[in-house]
GROMACS .gro file of C-alpha atoms in nm:
model
  455
    1MET     CA    1   0.141  -6.809 -14.349
    2ALA     CA    2  -0.135  -6.771 -14.608
    3PRO     CA    3  -0.400  -6.517 -14.526
    4ASN     CA    4  -0.746  -6.620 -14.419
    5ILE     CA    5  -0.929  -6.620 -14.753
    6ARG     CA    6  -1.229  -6.820 -14.832
    7ILE     CA    7  -1.169  -7.098 -15.076
    8PRO     CA    8  -1.222  -7.241 -15.318
    9ALA     CA    9  -1.203  -6.909 -15.505
   10ASN     CA   10  -1.137  -6.796 -15.865
   11PHE     CA   11  -0.806  -6.643 -15.893
   12GLY     CA   12  -0.809  -6.670 -16.267
   13LYS     CA   13  -0.688  -6.972 -16.473
   14LYS     CA   14  -0.479  -6.722 -16.708
   15HIS     CA   15  -0.232  -6.667 -16.426
   16ILE     CA   16  -0.107  -7.017 -16.448
   17ASN     CA   17   0.257  -7.026 -16.575
   18SER     CA   18   0.283  -6.652 -16.529
   19PRO     CA   19   0.650  -6.550 -16.557
   20VAL     CA   20   0.591  -6.253 -16.326
   21HIS     CA   21   0.448  -6.416 -16.012
   22GLY     CA   22   0.507  -6.787 -16.101
   23ASN     CA   23   0.743  -6.844 -15.784
   24LEU     CA   24   0.661  -7.209 -15.724
   25LEU     CA   25   0.785  -7.453 -15.983
   26LEU     CA   26   0.605  -7.790 -16.019
   27LYS     CA   27   0.851  -8.048 -16.194
   28LEU     CA   28   0.675  -8.318 -16.398
   29ARG     CA   29   0.787  -8.624 -16.602
   30HIS     CA   30   1.010  -8.581 -16.905
   31GLY     CA   31   1.144  -8.240 -16.789
   32GLU     CA   32   0.807  -8.058 -16.811
   33GLU     CA   33   0.729  -7.785 -16.563
   34ILE     CA   34   0.435  -7.572 -16.450
   35ARG     CA   35   0.485  -7.231 -16.287
   36THR     CA   36   0.234  -7.158 -16.011
   37ASN     CA   37   0.209  -6.891 -15.739
   38SER     CA   38   0.292  -6.999 -15.396
   39MET     CA   39   0.024  -6.785 -15.228
   40ILE     CA   40  -0.260  -6.925 -15.438
   41MET     CA   41  -0.146  -7.284 -15.395
   42SER     CA   42  -0.091  -7.227 -15.025
   43LEU     CA   43  -0.444  -7.082 -14.973
   44ASN     CA   44  -0.575  -7.421 -15.095
   45SER     CA   45  -0.327  -7.649 -14.933
   46PRO     CA   46  -0.185  -7.635 -14.585
   47VAL     CA   47   0.081  -7.867 -14.680
   48ILE     CA   48   0.212  -7.650 -14.964
   49ASP     CA   49   0.173  -7.351 -14.712
   50ARG     CA   50   0.418  -7.535 -14.479
   51LEU     CA   51   0.660  -7.626 -14.752
   52THR     CA   52   0.690  -7.274 -14.888
   53SER     CA   53   0.643  -7.062 -14.567
   54GLU     CA   54   0.840  -7.265 -14.324
   55LEU     CA   55   1.075  -7.473 -14.544
   56HIS     CA   56   1.116  -7.208 -14.799
   57GLN     CA   57   1.073  -7.451 -15.091
   58SER     CA   58   1.042  -7.306 -15.438
   59THR     CA   59   1.002  -7.641 -15.624
   60LEU     CA   60   0.768  -7.943 -15.588
   61GLU     CA   61   0.851  -8.285 -15.746
   62MET     CA   62   0.529  -8.399 -15.926
   63GLU     CA   63   0.678  -8.685 -16.127
   64ASP     CA   64   0.450  -8.952 -15.961
   65PHE     CA   65   0.150  -8.786 -16.155
   66THR     CA   66   0.054  -8.745 -16.515
   67LYS     CA   67   0.067  -8.417 -16.681
   68LEU     CA   68  -0.294  -8.402 -16.739
   69ALA     CA   69  -0.377  -8.479 -16.380
   70VAL     CA   70  -0.137  -8.202 -16.266
   71ASP     CA   71  -0.285  -7.961 -16.498
   72CYS     CA   72  -0.639  -8.049 -16.359
   73PHE     CA   73  -0.517  -8.010 -16.006
   74VAL     CA   74  -0.344  -7.661 -16.063
   75GLU     CA   75  -0.647  -7.534 -16.257
   76SER     CA   76  -0.873  -7.639 -15.961
   77MET     CA   77  -0.647  -7.444 -15.716
   78TYR     CA   78  -0.667  -7.137 -15.950
   79THR     CA   79  -1.042  -7.152 -16.037
   80GLY     CA   80  -1.211  -7.333 -15.748
   81GLU     CA   81  -1.361  -7.564 -16.003
   82VAL     CA   82  -1.300  -7.919 -16.131
   83GLU     CA   83  -1.417  -7.889 -16.492
   84SER     CA   84  -1.128  -8.075 -16.647
   85LEU     CA   85  -1.156  -8.383 -16.411
   86GLN     CA   86  -1.200  -8.697 -16.609
   87LYS     CA   87  -1.214  -9.065 -16.512
   88GLN     CA   88  -0.879  -9.140 -16.675
   89ILE     CA   89  -0.694  -8.894 -16.424
   90PHE     CA   90  -0.936  -8.924 -16.130
   91GLU     CA   91  -0.711  -9.116 -15.908
   92ASP     CA   92  -0.394  -8.885 -15.956
   93VAL     CA   93  -0.608  -8.586 -15.888
   94ASN     CA   94  -0.774  -8.762 -15.582
   95LYS     CA   95  -0.426  -8.861 -15.450
   96MET     CA   96  -0.288  -8.509 -15.483
   97ALA     CA   97  -0.600  -8.355 -15.312
   98HIS     CA   98  -0.529  -8.609 -15.030
   99VAL     CA   99  -0.142  -8.571 -15.010
  100PHE     CA  100  -0.164  -8.185 -15.022
  101GLU     CA  101  -0.474  -8.188 -14.784
  102VAL     CA  102  -0.692  -7.996 -15.016
  103SER     CA  103  -1.023  -8.075 -14.827
  104TRP     CA  104  -1.259  -7.901 -15.063
  105LEU     CA  105  -1.120  -8.078 -15.369
  106SER     CA  106  -1.115  -8.423 -15.199
  107LYS     CA  107  -1.489  -8.374 -15.142
  108ARG     CA  108  -1.545  -8.279 -15.514
  109CYS     CA  109  -1.353  -8.584 -15.611
  110PHE     CA  110  -1.567  -8.813 -15.401
  111LYS     CA  111  -1.872  -8.642 -15.551
  112PHE     CA  112  -1.741  -8.716 -15.905
  113TYR     CA  113  -1.674  -9.066 -15.816
  114LYS     CA  114  -2.039  -9.119 -15.718
  115SER     CA  115  -2.194  -8.916 -16.013
  116ASP     CA  116  -1.968  -9.020 -16.295
  117VAL     CA  117  -1.738  -9.330 -16.212
  118LEU     CA  118  -2.033  -9.529 -16.057
  119ASN     CA  119  -2.269  -9.421 -16.340
  120PHE     CA  120  -2.231  -9.739 -16.533
  121GLU     CA  121  -2.383  -9.692 -16.878
  122ASN     CA  122  -2.386 -10.064 -16.967
  123ASN     CA  123  -2.338 -10.231 -16.639
  124SER     CA  124  -2.042 -10.417 -16.797
  125TYR     CA  125  -1.777 -10.600 -16.602
  126GLN     CA  126  -1.508 -10.349 -16.716
  127GLU     CA  127  -1.703 -10.056 -16.581
  128VAL     CA  128  -1.772 -10.231 -16.245
  129LEU     CA  129  -1.403 -10.336 -16.217
  130PHE     CA  130  -1.267  -9.990 -16.288
  131ALA     CA  131  -1.490  -9.844 -16.013
  132CYS     CA  132  -1.396 -10.139 -15.778
  133GLU     CA  133  -1.021 -10.087 -15.823
  134ILE     CA  134  -1.057  -9.706 -15.769
  135ALA     CA  135  -1.243  -9.764 -15.442
  136SER     CA  136  -0.994 -10.040 -15.328
  137ARG     CA  137  -0.686  -9.816 -15.383
  138ALA     CA  138  -0.863  -9.534 -15.231
  139HIS     CA  139  -0.914  -9.716 -14.906
  140TYR     CA  140  -0.582  -9.919 -14.913
  141ASN     CA  141  -0.353  -9.638 -14.991
  142LEU     CA  142  -0.541  -9.330 -14.882
  143LYS     CA  143  -0.757  -9.464 -14.584
  144GLN     CA  144  -1.069  -9.339 -14.776
  145SER     CA  145  -1.322  -9.609 -14.688
  146ARG     CA  146  -1.628  -9.414 -14.800
  147TYR     CA  147  -1.539  -9.509 -15.148
  148VAL     CA  148  -1.574  -9.874 -15.079
  149SER     CA  149  -1.918  -9.808 -14.905
  150SER     CA  150  -2.033  -9.637 -15.204
  151PHE     CA  151  -1.925  -9.885 -15.440
  152VAL     CA  152  -2.088 -10.180 -15.262
  153LYS     CA  153  -2.406  -9.962 -15.212
  154ASN     CA  154  -2.408  -9.896 -15.581
  155LEU     CA  155  -2.401 -10.263 -15.670
  156VAL     CA  156  -2.695 -10.330 -15.442
  157THR     CA  157  -2.877 -10.042 -15.582
  158ARG     CA  158  -2.823 -10.148 -15.948
  159GLU     CA  159  -2.897 -10.502 -15.858
  160ILE     CA  160  -2.558 -10.616 -15.994
  161SER     CA  161  -2.499 -10.958 -15.829
  162GLN     CA  162  -2.190 -10.943 -15.605
  163THR     CA  163  -2.152 -11.308 -15.638
  164ILE     CA  164  -2.120 -11.296 -16.017
  165PHE     CA  165  -1.878 -11.003 -16.005
  166LEU     CA  166  -1.656 -11.168 -15.758
  167GLY     CA  167  -1.659 -11.490 -15.965
  168ARG     CA  168  -1.457 -11.289 -16.228
  169TYR     CA  169  -1.269 -11.065 -15.978
  170MET     CA  170  -1.121 -11.349 -15.801
  171THR     CA  171  -1.064 -11.577 -16.096
  172ASN     CA  172  -0.678 -11.572 -16.053
  173PHE     CA  173  -0.700 -11.625 -15.685
  174ALA     CA  174  -0.337 -11.702 -15.628
  175ASP     CA  175  -0.233 -11.376 -15.784
  176LEU     CA  176  -0.463 -11.142 -15.592
  177SER     CA  177  -0.292 -10.873 -15.378
  178GLN     CA  178  -0.382 -10.820 -15.008
  179ARG     CA  179  -0.568 -10.512 -15.131
  180GLN     CA  180  -0.779 -10.715 -15.368
  181LEU     CA  181  -0.857 -10.966 -15.101
  182GLU     CA  182  -0.970 -10.708 -14.866
  183MET     CA  183  -1.186 -10.553 -15.130
  184SER     CA  184  -1.340 -10.895 -15.210
  185LEU     CA  185  -1.431 -10.932 -14.840
  186ALA     CA  186  -1.592 -10.588 -14.843
  187VAL     CA  187  -1.803 -10.671 -15.161
  188ALA     CA  188  -1.913 -11.028 -15.042
  189GLY     CA  189  -1.946 -10.941 -14.674
  190ARG     CA  190  -1.670 -11.066 -14.426
  191GLY     CA  191  -1.921 -11.315 -14.266
  192SER     CA  192  -2.134 -11.395 -14.562
  193TYR     CA  193  -2.244 -11.727 -14.707
  194GLU     CA  194  -2.094 -11.624 -15.036
  195MET     CA  195  -1.740 -11.566 -14.900
  196MET     CA  196  -1.775 -11.906 -14.718
  197MET     CA  197  -1.837 -12.076 -15.056
  198ILE     CA  198  -1.544 -11.905 -15.217
  199LEU     CA  199  -1.318 -12.023 -14.935
  200ILE     CA  200  -1.452 -12.377 -14.970
  201SER     CA  201  -1.351 -12.391 -15.342
  202HIS     CA  202  -0.999 -12.311 -15.248
  203PHE     CA  203  -0.988 -12.542 -14.945
  204ALA     CA  204  -1.102 -12.837 -15.168
  205SER     CA  205  -0.774 -12.792 -15.361
  206ALA     CA  206  -0.590 -12.771 -15.025
  207LEU     CA  207  -0.734 -13.116 -14.950
  208LYS     CA  208  -0.541 -13.250 -15.252
  209SER     CA  209  -0.225 -13.054 -15.212
  210LYS     CA  210  -0.206 -13.090 -14.820
  211GLU     CA  211  -0.136 -12.726 -14.788
  212LEU     CA  212  -0.345 -12.400 -14.746
  213ASP     CA  213  -0.219 -12.124 -14.979
  214LYS     CA  214  -0.155 -11.777 -14.825
  215ASN     CA  215  -0.440 -11.611 -14.982
  216SER     CA  216  -0.695 -11.861 -14.840
  217LEU     CA  217  -0.517 -11.836 -14.502
  218PHE     CA  218  -0.559 -11.444 -14.523
  219LEU     CA  219  -0.937 -11.475 -14.608
  220LEU     CA  220  -0.977 -11.717 -14.331
  221GLN     CA  221  -0.786 -11.507 -14.077
  222ASN     CA  222  -0.997 -11.202 -14.157
  223PHE     CA  223  -1.328 -11.376 -14.185
  224ASP     CA  224  -1.605 -11.239 -13.957
  225ILE     CA  225  -1.643 -11.564 -13.769
  226LEU     CA  226  -1.885 -11.420 -13.503
  227SER     CA  227  -2.126 -11.304 -13.774
  228PHE     CA  228  -2.113 -11.608 -13.971
  229ARG     CA  229  -2.169 -11.832 -13.659
  230GLN     CA  230  -2.482 -11.616 -13.557
  231ASN     CA  231  -2.642 -11.613 -13.914
  232HIS     CA  232  -2.547 -11.963 -14.026
  233PRO     CA  233  -2.492 -12.182 -13.712
  234VAL     CA  234  -2.535 -12.513 -13.891
  235TYR     CA  235  -2.292 -12.414 -14.173
  236PHE     CA  236  -2.053 -12.284 -13.925
  237LYS     CA  237  -2.019 -12.643 -13.775
  238ASP     CA  238  -1.990 -12.785 -14.120
  239PHE     CA  239  -1.738 -12.551 -14.240
  240SER     CA  240  -1.536 -12.603 -13.912
  241ASN     CA  241  -1.534 -12.972 -13.976
  242LEU     CA  242  -1.390 -12.918 -14.320
  243LEU     CA  243  -1.116 -12.686 -14.199
  244LEU     CA  244  -1.018 -12.935 -13.918
  245GLU     CA  245  -0.983 -13.201 -14.195
  246ILE     CA  246  -0.745 -12.979 -14.370
  247SER     CA  247  -0.560 -12.892 -14.068
  248GLU     CA  248  -0.489 -13.261 -13.995
  249VAL     CA  249  -0.294 -13.293 -14.333
  250CYS     CA  250  -0.131 -12.955 -14.328
  251GLU     CA  251   0.216 -12.924 -14.160
  252SER     CA  252   0.195 -12.552 -14.103
  253SER     CA  253   0.152 -12.445 -13.743
  254GLU     CA  254  -0.005 -12.120 -13.856
  255VAL     CA  255  -0.282 -12.309 -14.041
  256LYS     CA  256  -0.344 -12.537 -13.738
  257ASP     CA  257  -0.365 -12.227 -13.507
  258THR     CA  258  -0.597 -12.038 -13.727
  259VAL     CA  259  -0.830 -12.331 -13.778
  260LYS     CA  260  -0.845 -12.394 -13.406
  261MET     CA  261  -0.947 -12.042 -13.337
  262PHE     CA  262  -1.192 -12.055 -13.616
  263ALA     CA  263  -1.351 -12.368 -13.472
  264GLU     CA  264  -1.376 -12.205 -13.131
  265GLY     CA  265  -1.550 -11.898 -13.288
  266ARG     CA  266  -1.263 -11.659 -13.250
  267SER     CA  267  -1.095 -11.440 -13.513
  268ALA     CA  268  -0.738 -11.529 -13.579
  269LYS     CA  269  -0.645 -11.162 -13.623
  270ASN     CA  270  -0.834 -10.849 -13.502
  271VAL     CA  271  -0.802 -10.670 -13.834
  272GLU     CA  272  -1.051 -10.416 -13.964
  273VAL     CA  273  -1.130 -10.488 -14.330
  274PHE     CA  274  -1.351 -10.223 -14.477
  275GLN     CA  275  -1.575 -10.233 -14.159
  276SER     CA  276  -1.776  -9.935 -14.268
  277ALA     CA  277  -1.873 -10.101 -14.579
  278ASN     CA  278  -1.989 -10.401 -14.414
  279GLU     CA  279  -2.187 -10.195 -14.153
  280GLU     CA  280  -2.375  -9.990 -14.405
  281ILE     CA  281  -2.451 -10.231 -14.678
  282ALA     CA  282  -2.684 -10.522 -14.674
  283VAL     CA  283  -2.521 -10.820 -14.825
  284GLU     CA  284  -2.698 -10.986 -15.109
  285GLY     CA  285  -2.873 -11.305 -15.043
  286GLU     CA  286  -2.865 -11.312 -14.656
  287ASP     CA  287  -3.248 -11.294 -14.642
  288SER     CA  288  -3.331 -11.594 -14.863
  289ASP     CA  289  -3.628 -11.821 -14.798
  290ASP     CA  290  -3.562 -12.086 -14.542
  291GLU     CA  291  -3.725 -12.362 -14.767
  292ASP     CA  292  -3.424 -12.341 -15.001
  293TYR     CA  293  -3.200 -12.449 -14.709
  294PRO     CA  294  -3.350 -12.750 -14.529
  295CYS     CA  295  -3.071 -12.761 -14.266
  296LYS     CA  296  -3.079 -12.381 -14.200
  297GLY     CA  297  -3.150 -12.299 -13.833
  298THR     CA  298  -3.010 -12.399 -13.498
  299GLN     CA  299  -2.876 -12.760 -13.465
  300THR     CA  300  -2.990 -12.925 -13.146
  301ASP     CA  301  -2.783 -13.177 -12.940
  302LYS     CA  302  -3.028 -13.446 -13.080
  303GLU     CA  303  -2.943 -13.394 -13.428
  304PRO     CA  304  -2.662 -13.618 -13.571
  305LYS     CA  305  -2.325 -13.474 -13.615
  306ARG     CA  306  -2.277 -13.394 -13.986
  307GLY     CA  307  -2.002 -13.223 -14.194
  308TRP     CA  308  -1.856 -13.197 -14.549
  309ILE     CA  309  -1.665 -13.497 -14.672
  310ARG     CA  310  -1.501 -13.579 -15.002
  311ALA     CA  311  -1.740 -13.796 -15.193
  312VAL     CA  312  -1.634 -14.122 -15.356
  313SER     CA  313  -1.805 -14.211 -15.683
  314GLY     CA  314  -2.001 -14.525 -15.646
  315ASN     CA  315  -2.050 -14.515 -15.268
  316ASN     CA  316  -2.375 -14.539 -15.090
  317TYR     CA  317  -2.482 -14.234 -14.880
  318HIS     CA  318  -2.775 -14.148 -14.657
  319LEU     CA  319  -3.025 -13.871 -14.711
  320VAL     CA  320  -3.024 -13.591 -14.444
  321SER     CA  321  -3.273 -13.357 -14.287
  322GLY     CA  322  -3.581 -13.304 -14.525
  323ASN     CA  323  -3.522 -13.588 -14.751
  324SER     CA  324  -3.229 -13.395 -14.910
  325HIS     CA  325  -2.871 -13.420 -14.983
  326GLN     CA  326  -2.614 -13.141 -15.039
  327LEU     CA  327  -2.327 -13.153 -15.278
  328ILE     CA  328  -2.047 -12.885 -15.356
  329THR     CA  329  -1.882 -12.878 -15.706
  330THR     CA  330  -1.576 -12.658 -15.740
  331GLU     CA  331  -1.540 -12.636 -16.118
  332ASN     CA  332  -1.726 -12.571 -16.449
  333LYS     CA  333  -1.631 -12.831 -16.707
  334GLU     CA  334  -1.828 -12.935 -17.010
  335LYS     CA  335  -1.971 -13.290 -17.004
  336THR     CA  336  -1.909 -13.349 -16.644
  337TRP     CA  337  -2.208 -13.501 -16.475
  338ILE     CA  338  -2.350 -13.614 -16.134
  339ARG     CA  339  -2.595 -13.915 -16.091
  340VAL     CA  340  -2.800 -14.008 -15.792
  341ASP     CA  341  -2.946 -14.351 -15.775
  342TYR     CA  342  -3.230 -14.347 -15.520
  343PHE     CA  343  -3.339 -14.649 -15.328
  344LEU     CA  344  -3.705 -14.629 -15.328
  345LYS     CA  345  -3.890 -14.824 -15.053
  346PRO     CA  346  -4.028 -15.147 -15.191
  347THR     CA  347  -4.385 -15.265 -15.207
  348LYS     CA  348  -4.457 -15.646 -15.194
  349ASN     CA  349  -4.082 -15.715 -15.165
  350GLN     CA  350  -4.007 -15.521 -15.490
  351THR     CA  351  -3.722 -15.279 -15.452
  352PHE     CA  352  -3.703 -14.988 -15.693
  353ARG     CA  353  -3.375 -14.814 -15.786
  354ARG     CA  354  -3.420 -14.512 -16.003
  355ASP     CA  355  -3.166 -14.239 -16.109
  356PHE     CA  356  -3.164 -13.856 -16.143
  357GLU     CA  357  -2.868 -13.709 -16.330
  358ILE     CA  358  -2.762 -13.362 -16.426
  359ASN     CA  359  -2.497 -13.284 -16.691
  360CYS     CA  360  -2.299 -12.968 -16.743
  361ARG     CA  361  -2.324 -12.847 -17.117
  362ASP     CA  362  -2.099 -12.561 -17.141
  363GLU     CA  363  -1.768 -12.436 -16.990
  364ALA     CA  364  -1.951 -12.141 -16.840
  365GLY     CA  365  -2.134 -12.364 -16.620
  366SER     CA  366  -2.473 -12.204 -16.658
  367GLN     CA  367  -2.628 -12.471 -16.894
  368TRP     CA  368  -2.717 -12.798 -16.719
  369SER     CA  369  -2.957 -13.056 -16.851
  370TYR     CA  370  -3.140 -13.321 -16.633
  371TYR     CA  371  -3.284 -13.672 -16.655
  372ILE     CA  372  -3.530 -13.839 -16.414
  373GLU     CA  373  -3.566 -14.207 -16.503
  374GLU     CA  374  -3.920 -14.299 -16.615
  375CYS     CA  375  -4.020 -13.925 -16.608
  376THR     CA  376  -3.815 -13.759 -16.878
  377GLU     CA  377  -3.621 -13.852 -17.191
  378GLN     CA  378  -3.254 -13.983 -17.137
  379GLN     CA  379  -3.142 -13.931 -17.488
  380TRP     CA  380  -2.877 -13.659 -17.488
  381ASN     CA  381  -3.035 -13.432 -17.741
  382LEU     CA  382  -3.380 -13.451 -17.591
  383GLN     CA  383  -3.296 -13.387 -17.231
  384LYS     CA  384  -3.454 -13.087 -17.055
  385PHE     CA  385  -3.260 -12.810 -16.887
  386LEU     CA  386  -3.238 -12.666 -16.534
  387LYS     CA  387  -3.335 -12.303 -16.518
  388ASN     CA  388  -3.121 -12.002 -16.421
  389VAL     CA  389  -2.814 -12.208 -16.289
  390PRO     CA  390  -2.543 -11.966 -16.150
  391SER     CA  391  -2.238 -11.967 -16.340
  392ASN     CA  392  -2.004 -11.964 -16.046
  393GLU     CA  393  -1.729 -12.212 -16.040
  394VAL     CA  394  -1.815 -12.326 -15.692
  395LYS     CA  395  -2.180 -12.444 -15.678
  396HIS     CA  396  -2.363 -12.557 -15.369
  397TRP     CA  397  -2.646 -12.796 -15.461
  398ILE     CA  398  -2.928 -12.897 -15.235
  399VAL     CA  399  -3.144 -13.187 -15.379
  400THR     CA  400  -3.472 -13.262 -15.204
  401LYS     CA  401  -3.697 -13.556 -15.313
  402SER     CA  402  -4.052 -13.554 -15.153
  403SER     CA  403  -4.340 -13.778 -15.246
  404THR     CA  404  -4.468 -13.520 -15.501
  405HIS     CA  405  -4.168 -13.327 -15.606
  406LEU     CA  406  -3.790 -13.333 -15.691
  407LYS     CA  407  -3.643 -13.000 -15.610
  408VAL     CA  408  -3.281 -12.864 -15.694
  409VAL     CA  409  -3.140 -12.544 -15.538
  410CYS     CA  410  -2.799 -12.419 -15.672
  411ASN     CA  411  -2.632 -12.132 -15.473
  412LYS     CA  412  -2.986 -12.013 -15.331
  413VAL     CA  413  -3.147 -12.032 -15.664
  414THR     CA  414  -3.422 -12.290 -15.739
  415VAL     CA  415  -3.321 -12.439 -16.080
  416LEU     CA  416  -3.566 -12.731 -16.078
  417ASN     CA  417  -3.900 -12.797 -15.903
  418PHE     CA  418  -4.027 -13.115 -16.079
  419ASN     CA  419  -4.389 -13.228 -16.010
  420PHE     CA  420  -4.415 -13.589 -16.060
  421ALA     CA  421  -4.785 -13.576 -16.128
  422THR     CA  422  -4.786 -13.297 -16.393
  423ASP     CA  423  -4.424 -13.251 -16.544
  424CYS     CA  424  -4.362 -13.615 -16.664
  425ASP     CA  425  -4.327 -13.663 -17.051
  426PRO     CA  426  -4.655 -13.776 -17.206
  427ASP     CA  427  -4.529 -14.123 -17.259
  428LYS     CA  428  -4.371 -14.180 -16.916
  429ARG     CA  429  -4.661 -14.146 -16.673
  430THR     CA  430  -4.561 -14.456 -16.472
  431GLY     CA  431  -4.270 -14.254 -16.306
  432LYS     CA  432  -4.512 -14.084 -16.081
  433ASP     CA  433  -4.610 -14.389 -15.881
  434ILE     CA  434  -4.252 -14.517 -15.841
  435TRP     CA  435  -4.105 -14.168 -15.757
  436SER     CA  436  -4.375 -14.101 -15.492
  437ARG     CA  437  -4.231 -14.375 -15.271
  438GLU     CA  438  -3.993 -14.280 -14.982
  439SER     CA  439  -3.620 -14.305 -14.990
  440ASP     CA  440  -3.349 -14.295 -14.723
  441SER     CA  441  -3.015 -14.364 -14.924
  442PHE     CA  442  -2.874 -14.336 -15.262
  443TYR     CA  443  -2.568 -14.426 -15.455
  444LEU     CA  444  -2.367 -14.141 -15.598
  445PHE     CA  445  -2.178 -14.144 -15.922
  446PHE     CA  446  -1.986 -13.848 -16.077
  447ASP     CA  447  -1.688 -13.761 -16.290
  448HIS     CA  448  -1.590 -13.430 -16.120
  449SER     CA  449  -1.219 -13.403 -16.004
  450MET     CA  450  -1.347 -13.281 -15.664
  451LEU     CA  451  -1.705 -13.327 -15.507
  452LEU     CA  452  -1.788 -13.263 -15.145
  453ILE     CA  453  -2.103 -13.413 -14.978
  454MET     CA  454  -2.280 -13.334 -14.655
  455GLN     CA  455  -2.304 -13.635 -14.427
   0.00000   0.00000   0.00000
């Protein structure tokens, strides 16, 4: 057994590969070797101590790690410092510290992760992705959940949108591993509105294919139903209705059982997915203004039963609470459009039907023009644009028409707040009198492959 010496300590880097007392051979890839002293290594690692003292091993297989990483690991054992630690070898060094139970080195690795890996110089997607994957693998493979907590906290501190990051991270949804799905839940929040929107985008395709893919099912099974139900009671009911519609067309008994448990407010599986990250980090967007969500709040028994349905272009629909209607689009495609023809209440038996239209102008989905009949210019090259439209593939639109304004909210961002009295084009002042009239229904036209509407 190694003597009780306080470590980390500096035993001298020069003694690495000593032919005199290098009695523990580390075997690396491509036949390379490093000679170390078993006593120095054992002082740092109780695992190596057992292997050499009790099992009398004189060699250790290190082929799973790169030469640079093993050099850094050994130097740390000999010097008590991590001067040669770099981002490129960080995961290997951290894994060796974990496998060989070098507790002080594990702490130094975590400190390096927070000070160097999470120090995004440009806040670029690649920098964030690099740190995300390290945190994900550290938890999934090594059970080190503190990496995930620090990663999510860093996103919030740097005001990096979790929603935008996940939009790219989850692009190839069908190819995501369980580890990446669990990380997505940690970033978005297991019971968050954002994760619900991600699920809806894939459930929309499930309605067409009549099957729920394994990744969507995994997210649903690990979704924090209780939290979502408490924070978004109305959305919970609407979401449940959509799931029930899917379960009716799916033949899988697992899907039906999962949906049933979800609708009853119970988790399908009692699986802890990065719980520490969700407990410590406030999820972005949970405290948005209520006025952006007319239906937010507790639904009473007197309110009509509503839910998401697949919209049919050319059909007539009713406005819901707050003179609004809600839509969900699931793709960004240039030149796609949505048109709402409002029926405005008549005066002296004269009925007015006026339309509001939005058009996607780019594949990124962040440029949308709009047209309000008799208020703005309809000609394509003269149309005005919505402001700050989120680029997410899945977009939750809330359109509210009052007697004074037409307001559009997309994914909790107000992208249009048009004042009929002051915002009309100079040559279109008559629109104010017409649009100030009440309306309770509209015709909906669109050319999206899938559009959901709340009714």
